[in-house]
Amino acid sequence: MKIPEVLIVGRPNVGKSTLLNRIIRSRKAITHDNPGVTRDISYFPAKWNKKEFFILDSGGVLFSRIADIYLQAKVEEQVKAASEGAYKILFLVDVDTGITPMDKEVAAFLRLHKDKVILVVNKVDNVARKAEVSDFYKLGFGDPLPVSALHNSGIDELLDVITEDISALPDNTGDLYDSSYRISIAGRPNVGKSSLINALINEEKMIVDEYAGTTRDSVDAFFKYADNKYVFTDTAGMRKKARIKNDIEYYSVLRSGRAIKSADLVIVVLEPETYMCEQDKRIINLVLESGKNMIVMVNKWDLTARTDLARKKLIEEARALMPPLNYYPFIFGSALLRLGLGKIFKMVPRITEAGESRISTSELNQFIENVIKRTPPPAKRGRHIKIYYAAQVEISPPVFVFFVNHPGLIEKDYLRYLEKKIRHFFGVLDGVSIKIYLKGKKSV
């Protein structure tokens, strides 16, 4: 069953992103006073009275009136395509400004889809403004619905209208996010993250341009492949803090970090030309510190010598610079030519499901007997260190707690040794993040 898509359309600064945040009950869309902040069509799952739909946040429609807003023509192409496939279209206008010439242009375009347009008048937060709503009948879309996205007024009534013809889901149906693999695509600006998602879902959902910083918000794309559902999140390119030029970019990068932390798995995209620079290493460290499963994707592989020797050298170089990468797989491919993408769909379910597995306490104690007691932590300051037992306390990622008499005396080198041995002993799949903690326990 296709999930209905509800598109929000309007000129810039009528409150589209604020309305979306109110509908999905989360601050996921960037809101800002400058036009052109929202670029890609952003897809968010929403639910009302057990009725599920996607809410789509579009870029402000200008119909190329303001030529100096970069990529505006591409934004509008996406809005037009999304309008064709939408179940409902929310035409959002602003009671403060009344009907503007740009509103009339948007209305002229939307008359092609008049039967599915809901006219929504935003910023109606007092009686005087409510009286002004009748002016919007002139746009020709029937009864205008007054709301105040900022003050949460009229939102329930709007949701009732949106979902009146959508069938309710059974009680035991989980949310879309709960039943999908959530994959965040992370990397520096202009390494090909948006192109990779477009190639993976075989559709031009993300705006792609050679200009670095095209993606400003974390944008979701939902896709089904071989009976599995995926949510691919295209994140804003993550620069060094010193190179972040304005507050829009600051919040874009902040949301990219959040998208990484909410993912089941992160694909870090690199490119051969500027391979494993300092910012690449910072991004990989962020993924590692967040305890996320990870695949490293070397994109633009078509622009270099595609040999096994070149591939081996790049992997060895990365792992020499960052030893934890010994436990994470590398994929070499090209979003432009769609090379190597099938491997992603094979790896994601295997890695994610392996990260949800549990190792029993008895198996961990056997590991201590067979491995740790043969090579215990070295004594320090004249004190012998003893590991008594261990337990796995969490999954996704697997978290292991080792109970020790002197936890503060165990060096990081031994923790790395522990991780290596756990992976080898239990056959933990490459790509799965694991965390190890030490907890004090007195001798008995």
GROMACS .gro file of C-alpha atoms in nm:
model
  444
    1MET     CA    1   0.000   0.000   0.000
    2LYS     CA    2   0.140   0.340  -0.101
    3ILE     CA    3   0.158   0.582   0.189
    4PRO     CA    4  -0.015   0.914   0.104
    5GLU     CA    5   0.210   1.217   0.052
    6VAL     CA    6   0.098   1.563   0.166
    7LEU     CA    7   0.297   1.850   0.015
    8ILE     CA    8   0.327   2.194   0.177
    9VAL     CA    9   0.356   2.466  -0.091
   10GLY     CA   10   0.380   2.844  -0.063
   11ARG     CA   11   0.602   3.140  -0.120
   12PRO     CA   12   0.898   3.191   0.115
   13ASN     CA   13   0.846   3.284   0.480
   14VAL     CA   14   0.478   3.194   0.517
   15GLY     CA   15   0.574   2.938   0.782
   16LYS     CA   16   0.596   2.607   0.593
   17SER     CA   17   0.874   2.459   0.806
   18THR     CA   18   0.709   2.580   1.128
   19LEU     CA   19   0.382   2.413   1.024
   20LEU     CA   20   0.566   2.092   0.940
   21ASN     CA   21   0.739   2.089   1.278
   22ARG     CA   22   0.399   2.133   1.443
   23ILE     CA   23   0.239   1.848   1.243
   24ILE     CA   24   0.519   1.599   1.315
   25ARG     CA   25   0.558   1.727   1.674
   26SER     CA   26   0.931   1.776   1.639
   27ARG     CA   27   1.175   2.051   1.543
   28LYS     CA   28   1.321   1.880   1.238
   29ALA     CA   29   1.292   2.144   0.967
   30ILE     CA   30   1.518   2.452   0.974
   31THR     CA   31   1.323   2.775   1.016
   32HIS     CA   32   1.479   3.107   0.919
   33ASP     CA   33   1.372   3.452   0.795
   34ASN     CA   34   1.583   3.441   0.478
   35PRO     CA   35   1.421   3.298   0.161
   36GLY     CA   36   1.580   2.992   0.003
   37VAL     CA   37   1.669   2.810   0.327
   38THR     CA   38   1.469   2.496   0.241
   39ARG     CA   39   1.606   2.342  -0.080
   40ASP     CA   40   1.540   1.971  -0.106
   41ILE     CA   41   1.193   1.823  -0.068
   42SER     CA   42   1.207   1.684   0.286
   43TYR     CA   43   1.000   1.375   0.367
   44PHE     CA   44   0.877   1.317   0.723
   45PRO     CA   45   0.642   1.046   0.850
   46ALA     CA   46   0.335   1.177   1.032
   47LYS     CA   47   0.045   1.007   1.207
   48TRP     CA   48  -0.294   1.134   1.318
   49ASN     CA   49  -0.567   0.917   1.474
   50LYS     CA   50  -0.389   0.599   1.354
   51LYS     CA   51  -0.371   0.739   1.001
   52GLU     CA   52  -0.023   0.755   0.855
   53PHE     CA   53   0.110   0.982   0.581
   54PHE     CA   54   0.426   1.159   0.465
   55ILE     CA   55   0.443   1.535   0.506
   56LEU     CA   56   0.667   1.695   0.243
   57ASP     CA   57   0.833   2.030   0.308
   58SER     CA   58   0.905   2.215  -0.017
   59GLY     CA   59   1.134   2.503  -0.094
   60GLY     CA   60   0.967   2.842  -0.111
   61VAL     CA   61   0.815   2.875  -0.458
   62LEU     CA   62   0.929   3.191  -0.637
   63PHE     CA   63   0.883   3.082  -0.999
   64SER     CA   64   1.231   3.225  -1.064
   65ARG     CA   65   1.126   3.581  -0.975
   66ILE     CA   66   1.444   3.620  -0.768
   67ALA     CA   67   1.722   3.499  -0.992
   68ASP     CA   68   2.002   3.545  -0.741
   69ILE     CA   69   1.876   3.276  -0.505
   70TYR     CA   70   2.103   2.990  -0.595
   71LEU     CA   71   1.940   2.668  -0.726
   72GLN     CA   72   1.587   2.814  -0.714
   73ALA     CA   73   1.497   2.668  -1.055
   74LYS     CA   74   1.592   2.320  -0.933
   75VAL     CA   75   1.385   2.368  -0.618
   76GLU     CA   76   1.080   2.454  -0.826
   77GLU     CA   77   1.128   2.155  -1.059
   78GLN     CA   78   1.111   1.932  -0.752
   79VAL     CA   79   0.799   2.110  -0.622
   80LYS     CA   80   0.621   2.060  -0.954
   81ALA     CA   81   0.712   1.690  -0.966
   82ALA     CA   82   0.601   1.638  -0.603
   83SER     CA   83   0.270   1.813  -0.675
   84GLU     CA   84   0.189   1.558  -0.945
   85GLY     CA   85   0.223   1.265  -0.704
   86ALA     CA   86   0.080   1.428  -0.391
   87TYR     CA   87  -0.237   1.301  -0.224
   88LYS     CA   88  -0.309   1.647  -0.081
   89ILE     CA   89  -0.141   1.985  -0.123
   90LEU     CA   90  -0.140   2.240   0.158
   91PHE     CA   91  -0.131   2.584  -0.005
   92LEU     CA   92   0.002   2.798   0.279
   93VAL     CA   93  -0.050   3.176   0.283
   94ASP     CA   94   0.007   3.447   0.545
   95VAL     CA   95  -0.275   3.655   0.697
   96ASP     CA   96  -0.024   3.929   0.792
   97THR     CA   97   0.064   4.014   0.432
   98GLY     CA   98  -0.266   3.925   0.269
   99ILE     CA   99  -0.268   3.801  -0.091
  100THR     CA  100   0.057   3.895  -0.262
  101PRO     CA  101   0.142   3.879  -0.636
  102MET     CA  102   0.359   3.577  -0.560
  103ASP     CA  103   0.065   3.402  -0.388
  104LYS     CA  104  -0.135   3.458  -0.707
  105GLU     CA  105   0.141   3.294  -0.912
  106VAL     CA  106   0.145   2.993  -0.680
  107ALA     CA  107  -0.235   2.975  -0.699
  108ALA     CA  108  -0.223   2.981  -1.081
  109PHE     CA  109   0.015   2.685  -1.077
  110LEU     CA  110  -0.190   2.493  -0.819
  111ARG     CA  111  -0.514   2.523  -1.018
  112LEU     CA  112  -0.385   2.227  -1.218
  113HIS     CA  113  -0.435   2.026  -0.896
  114LYS     CA  114  -0.735   2.215  -0.757
  115ASP     CA  115  -0.920   1.902  -0.644
  116LYS     CA  116  -0.649   1.815  -0.389
  117VAL     CA  117  -0.554   2.163  -0.263
  118ILE     CA  118  -0.629   2.268   0.096
  119LEU     CA  119  -0.591   2.644   0.141
  120VAL     CA  120  -0.432   2.713   0.481
  121VAL     CA  121  -0.403   3.067   0.620
  122ASN     CA  122  -0.120   3.089   0.873
  123LYS     CA  123  -0.049   3.333   1.161
  124VAL     CA  124  -0.419   3.363   1.255
  125ASP     CA  125  -0.372   3.408   1.630
  126ASN     CA  126  -0.641   3.660   1.730
  127VAL     CA  127  -1.001   3.757   1.650
  128ALA     CA  128  -0.905   4.050   1.425
  129ARG     CA  129  -0.692   3.831   1.205
  130LYS     CA  130  -0.963   3.565   1.190
  131ALA     CA  131  -1.194   3.825   1.033
  132GLU     CA  132  -0.937   3.880   0.757
  133VAL     CA  133  -0.932   3.513   0.650
  134SER     CA  134  -1.236   3.562   0.423
  135ASP     CA  135  -1.020   3.769   0.185
  136PHE     CA  136  -0.845   3.450   0.076
  137TYR     CA  137  -1.162   3.314  -0.090
  138LYS     CA  138  -1.043   3.524  -0.387
  139LEU     CA  139  -0.773   3.264  -0.456
  140GLY     CA  140  -1.043   3.020  -0.566
  141PHE     CA  141  -0.975   2.717  -0.346
  142GLY     CA  142  -1.289   2.716  -0.132
  143ASP     CA  143  -1.298   2.757   0.245
  144PRO     CA  144  -0.963   2.876   0.387
  145LEU     CA  145  -0.853   2.698   0.706
  146PRO     CA  146  -0.714   2.941   0.969
  147VAL     CA  147  -0.416   2.819   1.173
  148SER     CA  148  -0.130   2.953   1.376
  149ALA     CA  149   0.161   2.713   1.337
  150LEU     CA  150   0.363   2.909   1.592
  151HIS     CA  151   0.090   2.894   1.859
  152ASN     CA  152  -0.049   2.547   1.771
  153SER     CA  153  -0.393   2.683   1.687
  154GLY     CA  154  -0.614   2.507   1.431
  155ILE     CA  155  -0.364   2.225   1.375
  156ASP     CA  156  -0.598   1.946   1.494
  157GLU     CA  157  -0.873   2.068   1.259
  158LEU     CA  158  -0.622   2.078   0.972
  159LEU     CA  159  -0.508   1.722   1.044
  160ASP     CA  160  -0.871   1.605   1.044
  161VAL     CA  161  -0.917   1.750   0.694
  162ILE     CA  162  -0.587   1.606   0.567
  163THR     CA  163  -0.667   1.254   0.685
  164GLU     CA  164  -1.043   1.234   0.631
  165ASP     CA  165  -1.004   0.989   0.339
  166ILE     CA  166  -0.703   0.796   0.473
  167SER     CA  167  -0.772   0.452   0.620
  168ALA     CA  168  -0.674   0.396   0.984
  169LEU     CA  169  -0.396   0.148   1.055
  170PRO     CA  170  -0.445  -0.164   1.272
  171ASP     CA  171  -0.360  -0.117   1.640
  172ASN     CA  172  -0.045  -0.329   1.619
  173THR     CA  173   0.111  -0.134   1.331
  174GLY     CA  174   0.438   0.033   1.423
  175ASP     CA  175   0.557   0.366   1.297
  176LEU     CA  176   0.741   0.382   0.965
  177TYR     CA  177   1.068   0.462   1.135
  178ASP     CA  178   1.032   0.163   1.365
  179SER     CA  179   1.010  -0.084   1.075
  180SER     CA  180   1.280   0.069   0.853
  181TYR     CA  181   1.657   0.058   0.849
  182ARG     CA  182   1.764   0.416   0.924
  183ILE     CA  183   2.078   0.503   0.729
  184SER     CA  184   2.251   0.840   0.757
  185ILE     CA  185   2.488   0.949   0.480
  186ALA     CA  186   2.766   1.164   0.628
  187GLY     CA  187   3.073   1.336   0.493
  188ARG     CA  188   3.236   1.662   0.396
  189PRO     CA  189   3.064   1.899   0.152
  190ASN     CA  190   3.066   1.796  -0.214
  191VAL     CA  191   3.183   1.434  -0.175
  192GLY     CA  192   2.863   1.309  -0.340
  193LYS     CA  193   2.622   1.232  -0.053
  194SER     CA  194   2.308   1.357  -0.231
  195SER     CA  195   2.412   1.185  -0.555
  196LEU     CA  196   2.459   0.861  -0.362
  197ILE     CA  197   2.105   0.870  -0.220
  198ASN     CA  198   1.958   0.954  -0.561
  199ALA     CA  199   2.145   0.655  -0.705
  200LEU     CA  200   2.037   0.423  -0.422
  201ILE     CA  201   1.666   0.505  -0.458
  202ASN     CA  202   1.689   0.548  -0.837
  203GLU     CA  203   1.512   0.882  -0.820
  204GLU     CA  204   1.616   1.249  -0.822
  205LYS     CA  205   1.486   1.338  -0.476
  206MET     CA  206   1.795   1.533  -0.367
  207ILE     CA  207   1.917   1.848  -0.540
  208VAL     CA  208   2.267   1.784  -0.671
  209ASP     CA  209   2.507   2.060  -0.775
  210GLU     CA  210   2.882   2.113  -0.789
  211TYR     CA  211   2.848   2.401  -0.545
  212ALA     CA  212   2.947   2.279  -0.198
  213GLY     CA  213   2.677   2.312   0.066
  214THR     CA  214   2.374   2.245  -0.155
  215THR     CA  215   2.209   2.032   0.115
  216ARG     CA  216   2.125   2.249   0.418
  217ASP     CA  217   1.897   2.027   0.623
  218SER     CA  218   1.895   1.655   0.702
  219VAL     CA  219   1.661   1.517   0.437
  220ASP     CA  220   1.492   1.175   0.452
  221ALA     CA  221   1.424   0.950   0.153
  222PHE     CA  222   1.212   0.638   0.206
  223PHE     CA  223   1.280   0.336  -0.014
  224LYS     CA  224   1.181  -0.031  -0.031
  225TYR     CA  225   1.425  -0.290  -0.166
  226ALA     CA  226   1.395  -0.671  -0.151
  227ASP     CA  227   1.116  -0.659   0.113
  228ASN     CA  228   1.321  -0.430   0.337
  229LYS     CA  229   1.234  -0.065   0.407
  230TYR     CA  230   1.505   0.197   0.429
  231VAL     CA  231   1.514   0.558   0.545
  232PHE     CA  232   1.817   0.725   0.389
  233THR     CA  233   1.905   1.057   0.551
  234ASP     CA  234   2.108   1.298   0.344
  235THR     CA  235   2.296   1.520   0.587
  236ALA     CA  236   2.446   1.863   0.530
  237GLY     CA  237   2.817   1.854   0.452
  238MET     CA  238   3.012   1.886   0.775
  239ARG     CA  239   3.289   2.148   0.769
  240LYS     CA  240   3.540   2.251   1.032
  241LYS     CA  241   3.380   2.482   1.289
  242ALA     CA  242   3.604   2.769   1.176
  243ARG     CA  243   3.461   2.747   0.824
  244ILE     CA  244   3.095   2.760   0.925
  245LYS     CA  245   2.988   3.098   0.789
  246ASN     CA  246   2.639   3.163   0.927
  247ASP     CA  247   2.371   3.042   1.163
  248ILE     CA  248   2.187   2.847   0.889
  249GLU     CA  249   2.497   2.638   0.824
  250TYR     CA  250   2.556   2.601   1.199
  251TYR     CA  251   2.211   2.449   1.254
  252SER     CA  252   2.247   2.236   0.940
  253VAL     CA  253   2.563   2.080   1.080
  254LEU     CA  254   2.402   2.043   1.423
  255ARG     CA  255   2.115   1.847   1.267
  256SER     CA  256   2.366   1.636   1.074
  257GLY     CA  257   2.517   1.533   1.407
  258ARG     CA  258   2.172   1.447   1.540
  259ALA     CA  259   2.094   1.247   1.225
  260ILE     CA  260   2.407   1.042   1.284
  261LYS     CA  261   2.311   0.975   1.645
  262SER     CA  262   1.957   0.861   1.552
  263ALA     CA  263   2.070   0.625   1.273
  264ASP     CA  264   2.096   0.247   1.279
  265LEU     CA  265   2.397   0.270   1.051
  266VAL     CA  266   2.606   0.552   0.904
  267ILE     CA  267   2.767   0.550   0.561
  268VAL     CA  268   3.065   0.785   0.569
  269VAL     CA  269   3.139   0.906   0.217
  270LEU     CA  270   3.500   0.980   0.117
  271GLU     CA  271   3.657   1.068  -0.216
  272PRO     CA  272   3.999   0.958  -0.351
  273GLU     CA  273   4.122   1.308  -0.437
  274THR     CA  274   4.116   1.443  -0.080
  275TYR     CA  275   4.117   1.107   0.094
  276MET     CA  276   4.124   1.085   0.477
  277CYS     CA  277   4.184   1.455   0.541
  278GLU     CA  278   4.148   1.587   0.895
  279GLN     CA  279   3.776   1.659   0.854
  280ASP     CA  280   3.714   1.304   0.726
  281LYS     CA  281   3.879   1.175   1.044
  282ARG     CA  282   3.669   1.406   1.263
  283ILE     CA  283   3.349   1.280   1.102
  284ILE     CA  284   3.454   0.915   1.140
  285ASN     CA  285   3.542   0.981   1.505
  286LEU     CA  286   3.198   1.135   1.560
  287VAL     CA  287   3.038   0.815   1.425
  288LEU     CA  288   3.265   0.597   1.639
  289GLU     CA  289   3.199   0.803   1.953
  290SER     CA  290   2.825   0.785   1.884
  291GLY     CA  291   2.850   0.405   1.886
  292LYS     CA  292   2.700   0.368   1.540
  293ASN     CA  293   2.739   0.084   1.294
  294MET     CA  294   2.936   0.211   0.997
  295ILE     CA  295   3.029   0.150   0.635
  296VAL     CA  296   3.297   0.359   0.464
  297MET     CA  297   3.204   0.442   0.104
  298VAL     CA  298   3.481   0.567  -0.128
  299ASN     CA  299   3.279   0.753  -0.391
  300LYS     CA  300   3.393   0.885  -0.733
  301TRP     CA  301   3.586   0.561  -0.786
  302ASP     CA  302   3.530   0.610  -1.159
  303LEU     CA  303   3.768   0.910  -1.154
  304THR     CA  304   4.073   0.709  -1.050
  305ALA     CA  305   4.253   0.384  -1.136
  306ARG     CA  306   4.005   0.112  -1.040
  307THR     CA  307   4.250  -0.165  -0.950
  308ASP     CA  308   4.262  -0.410  -0.662
  309LEU     CA  309   4.603  -0.270  -0.567
  310ALA     CA  310   4.470   0.089  -0.549
  311ARG     CA  311   4.173  -0.029  -0.342
  312LYS     CA  312   4.400  -0.222  -0.104
  313LYS     CA  313   4.634   0.076  -0.060
  314LEU     CA  314   4.350   0.313   0.027
  315ILE     CA  315   4.209   0.071   0.286
  316GLU     CA  316   4.552   0.018   0.440
  317GLU     CA  317   4.613   0.395   0.451
  318ALA     CA  318   4.283   0.461   0.627
  319ARG     CA  319   4.335   0.184   0.881
  320ALA     CA  320   4.692   0.297   0.953
  321LEU     CA  321   4.564   0.649   1.025
  322MET     CA  322   4.264   0.523   1.227
  323PRO     CA  323   4.312   0.167   1.366
  324PRO     CA  324   3.940   0.130   1.468
  325LEU     CA  325   3.861   0.118   1.094
  326ASN     CA  326   4.003  -0.236   1.095
  327TYR     CA  327   3.655  -0.341   1.211
  328TYR     CA  328   3.453  -0.157   0.946
  329PRO     CA  329   3.398  -0.251   0.581
  330PHE     CA  330   3.493  -0.036   0.282
  331ILE     CA  331   3.290  -0.010  -0.037
  332PHE     CA  332   3.435   0.145  -0.352
  333GLY     CA  333   3.189   0.277  -0.606
  334SER     CA  334   3.043   0.564  -0.800
  335ALA     CA  335   2.710   0.731  -0.736
  336LEU     CA  336   2.729   0.881  -1.085
  337LEU     CA  337   2.770   0.543  -1.257
  338ARG     CA  338   2.578   0.347  -0.989
  339LEU     CA  339   2.878   0.124  -0.915
  340GLY     CA  340   2.901  -0.079  -0.593
  341LEU     CA  341   2.556   0.019  -0.464
  342GLY     CA  342   2.419  -0.336  -0.444
  343LYS     CA  343   2.673  -0.412  -0.171
  344ILE     CA  344   2.512  -0.148   0.051
  345PHE     CA  345   2.171  -0.321   0.036
  346LYS     CA  346   2.337  -0.653   0.123
  347MET     CA  347   2.545  -0.517   0.411
  348VAL     CA  348   2.295  -0.291   0.589
  349PRO     CA  349   2.050  -0.563   0.708
  350ARG     CA  350   2.332  -0.801   0.806
  351ILE     CA  351   2.524  -0.539   1.005
  352THR     CA  352   2.216  -0.387   1.171
  353GLU     CA  353   2.073  -0.724   1.275
  354ALA     CA  354   2.412  -0.841   1.404
  355GLY     CA  355   2.425  -0.529   1.621
  356GLU     CA  356   2.094  -0.635   1.779
  357SER     CA  357   2.222  -0.977   1.888
  358ARG     CA  358   2.297  -1.069   2.250
  359ILE     CA  359   2.580  -1.269   2.401
  360SER     CA  360   2.486  -1.449   2.721
  361THR     CA  361   2.668  -1.392   3.049
  362SER     CA  362   2.776  -1.756   3.055
  363GLU     CA  363   2.937  -1.717   2.710
  364LEU     CA  364   3.115  -1.403   2.827
  365ASN     CA  365   3.244  -1.582   3.135
  366GLN     CA  366   3.373  -1.859   2.908
  367PHE     CA  367   3.550  -1.586   2.709
  368ILE     CA  368   3.714  -1.462   3.031
  369GLU     CA  369   3.830  -1.814   3.118
  370ASN     CA  370   3.963  -1.899   2.770
  371VAL     CA  371   4.104  -1.563   2.663
  372ILE     CA  372   4.140  -1.306   2.941
  373LYS     CA  373   4.297  -1.532   3.203
  374ARG     CA  374   4.563  -1.634   2.950
  375THR     CA  375   4.651  -1.269   2.886
  376PRO     CA  376   4.532  -1.065   3.184
  377PRO     CA  377   4.582  -0.690   3.210
  378PRO     CA  378   4.941  -0.610   3.313
  379ALA     CA  379   5.001  -0.519   3.676
  380LYS     CA  380   5.041  -0.151   3.750
  381ARG     CA  381   5.180   0.031   4.051
  382GLY     CA  382   5.244  -0.306   4.211
  383ARG     CA  383   4.878  -0.403   4.189
  384HIS     CA  384   4.751  -0.709   4.007
  385ILE     CA  385   4.442  -0.647   3.797
  386LYS     CA  386   4.171  -0.908   3.784
  387ILE     CA  387   3.862  -0.924   3.562
  388TYR     CA  388   3.595  -1.123   3.746
  389TYR     CA  389   3.305  -1.145   3.503
  390ALA     CA  390   3.125  -0.954   3.228
  391ALA     CA  391   2.774  -0.892   3.101
  392GLN     CA  392   2.619  -0.746   2.789
  393VAL     CA  393   2.382  -0.475   2.907
  394GLU     CA  394   2.259  -0.324   2.578
  395ILE     CA  395   2.219  -0.388   2.207
  396SER     CA  396   2.240  -0.149   1.911
  397PRO     CA  397   2.524  -0.105   1.980
  398PRO     CA  398   2.626  -0.405   2.193
  399VAL     CA  399   2.755  -0.271   2.525
  400PHE     CA  400   2.970  -0.491   2.750
  401VAL     CA  401   3.051  -0.420   3.114
  402PHE     CA  402   3.356  -0.589   3.267
  403PHE     CA  403   3.375  -0.604   3.646
  404VAL     CA  404   3.732  -0.539   3.762
  405ASN     CA  405   3.910  -0.489   4.093
  406HIS     CA  406   4.105  -0.181   3.973
  407PRO     CA  407   3.927  -0.039   3.663
  408GLY     CA  408   4.124   0.285   3.670
  409LEU     CA  409   4.452   0.100   3.615
  410ILE     CA  410   4.355  -0.063   3.283
  411GLU     CA  411   4.518   0.116   2.989
  412LYS     CA  412   4.344   0.203   2.660
  413ASP     CA  413   4.572  -0.042   2.479
  414TYR     CA  414   4.422  -0.327   2.679
  415LEU     CA  415   4.067  -0.206   2.603
  416ARG     CA  416   4.154  -0.219   2.233
  417TYR     CA  417   4.290  -0.570   2.289
  418LEU     CA  418   3.962  -0.665   2.461
  419GLU     CA  419   3.758  -0.537   2.169
  420LYS     CA  420   3.973  -0.726   1.920
  421LYS     CA  421   3.940  -1.050   2.114
  422ILE     CA  422   3.562  -1.012   2.163
  423ARG     CA  423   3.519  -0.963   1.790
  424HIS     CA  424   3.734  -1.263   1.710
  425PHE     CA  425   3.594  -1.496   1.979
  426PHE     CA  426   3.227  -1.426   1.905
  427GLY     CA  427   3.259  -1.356   1.535
  428VAL     CA  428   3.121  -1.001   1.562
  429LEU     CA  429   3.057  -0.884   1.207
  430ASP     CA  430   3.263  -0.604   1.056
  431GLY     CA  431   3.065  -0.282   1.064
  432VAL     CA  432   2.909  -0.342   1.405
  433SER     CA  433   3.002  -0.090   1.671
  434ILE     CA  434   3.066  -0.226   2.020
  435LYS     CA  435   3.130  -0.042   2.345
  436ILE     CA  436   3.323  -0.165   2.650
  437TYR     CA  437   3.296  -0.023   3.001
  438LEU     CA  438   3.479  -0.116   3.321
  439LYS     CA  439   3.313  -0.125   3.660
  440GLY     CA  440   3.479  -0.163   3.998
  441LYS     CA  441   3.432  -0.477   4.207
  442LYS     CA  442   3.619  -0.558   4.526
  443SER     CA  443   3.811  -0.883   4.557
  444VAL     CA  444   3.627  -1.176   4.713
   0.00000   0.00000   0.00000
